Amino acid sequence: MLLAQNNHTPYTDWIGMPLRELPRLIETNNEIIEERRRAMDMTRKRQRRR
């Protein structure tokens, strides 16, 4: 469901995908999550400095 949430698509689209595509999609999704986490961390650090 996180794949659907992060890509703004219905989860049924992801359930219907071939399994061979899933590892690449999970890796990409994990990268998106990590980028968002880093951006949030940077925002928090900037806010603390004020």
PDB file of C-alpha atoms in Angstrom:
ATOM      1  CA  MET A   1       0.000   0.000   0.000  1.00  0.00           C
ATOM      2  CA  LEU A   2       2.951   2.334   0.490  1.00  0.00           C
ATOM      3  CA  LEU A   3       3.807   1.982  -3.188  1.00  0.00           C
ATOM      4  CA  ALA A   4       0.331   3.144  -4.096  1.00  0.00           C
ATOM      5  CA  GLN A   5       0.410   5.942  -1.530  1.00  0.00           C
ATOM      6  CA  ASN A   6       3.802   7.267  -2.639  1.00  0.00           C
ATOM      7  CA  ASN A   7       2.860   7.113  -6.304  1.00  0.00           C
ATOM      8  CA  HIS A   8      -0.702   8.416  -5.867  1.00  0.00           C
ATOM      9  CA  THR A   9      -2.236   5.356  -7.513  1.00  0.00           C
ATOM     10  CA  PRO A  10      -4.801   2.788  -6.350  1.00  0.00           C
ATOM     11  CA  TYR A  11      -3.283  -0.208  -4.598  1.00  0.00           C
ATOM     12  CA  THR A  12      -5.073  -2.467  -7.087  1.00  0.00           C
ATOM     13  CA  ASP A  13      -2.682  -1.196  -9.777  1.00  0.00           C
ATOM     14  CA  TRP A  14       0.261  -2.518  -7.751  1.00  0.00           C
ATOM     15  CA  ILE A  15      -1.343  -5.809  -6.831  1.00  0.00           C
ATOM     16  CA  GLY A  16      -1.935  -6.524 -10.517  1.00  0.00           C
ATOM     17  CA  MET A  17       1.699  -5.959 -11.542  1.00  0.00           C
ATOM     18  CA  PRO A  18       3.973  -8.875 -12.470  1.00  0.00           C
ATOM     19  CA  LEU A  19       6.097 -10.054  -9.533  1.00  0.00           C
ATOM     20  CA  ARG A  20       9.307  -9.695 -11.537  1.00  0.00           C
ATOM     21  CA  GLU A  21       8.808  -5.906 -11.488  1.00  0.00           C
ATOM     22  CA  LEU A  22       8.249  -5.701  -7.749  1.00  0.00           C
ATOM     23  CA  PRO A  23      11.908  -5.613  -6.536  1.00  0.00           C
ATOM     24  CA  ARG A  24      12.711  -2.611  -8.737  1.00  0.00           C
ATOM     25  CA  LEU A  25       9.568  -0.820  -7.628  1.00  0.00           C
ATOM     26  CA  ILE A  26      10.307  -1.490  -3.959  1.00  0.00           C
ATOM     27  CA  GLU A  27      13.856  -0.190  -4.366  1.00  0.00           C
ATOM     28  CA  THR A  28      12.604   2.988  -6.014  1.00  0.00           C
ATOM     29  CA  ASN A  29       9.970   3.431  -3.331  1.00  0.00           C
ATOM     30  CA  ASN A  30      12.590   3.027  -0.604  1.00  0.00           C
ATOM     31  CA  GLU A  31      14.680   5.735  -2.267  1.00  0.00           C
ATOM     32  CA  ILE A  32      11.687   8.077  -2.293  1.00  0.00           C
ATOM     33  CA  ILE A  33      11.066   7.449   1.398  1.00  0.00           C
ATOM     34  CA  GLU A  34      14.741   8.062   2.215  1.00  0.00           C
ATOM     35  CA  GLU A  35      14.785  11.331   0.248  1.00  0.00           C
ATOM     36  CA  ARG A  36      11.694  12.538   2.089  1.00  0.00           C
ATOM     37  CA  ARG A  37      13.224  11.603   5.429  1.00  0.00           C
ATOM     38  CA  ARG A  38      16.414  13.513   4.634  1.00  0.00           C
ATOM     39  CA  ALA A  39      14.429  16.558   3.512  1.00  0.00           C
ATOM     40  CA  MET A  40      12.436  16.488   6.753  1.00  0.00           C
ATOM     41  CA  ASP A  41      15.639  16.188   8.786  1.00  0.00           C
ATOM     42  CA  MET A  42      17.138  19.205   7.009  1.00  0.00           C
ATOM     43  CA  THR A  43      13.969  21.213   7.599  1.00  0.00           C
ATOM     44  CA  ARG A  44      14.039  20.380  11.304  1.00  0.00           C
ATOM     45  CA  LYS A  45      17.697  21.366  11.578  1.00  0.00           C
ATOM     46  CA  ARG A  46      16.988  24.736   9.916  1.00  0.00           C
ATOM     47  CA  GLN A  47      14.058  25.367  12.234  1.00  0.00           C
ATOM     48  CA  ARG A  48      16.189  24.661  15.322  1.00  0.00           C
ATOM     49  CA  ARG A  49      18.751  27.233  14.223  1.00  0.00           C
ATOM     50  CA  ARG A  50      16.174  30.047  14.274  1.00  0.00           C
TER      51      ARG A  50
END
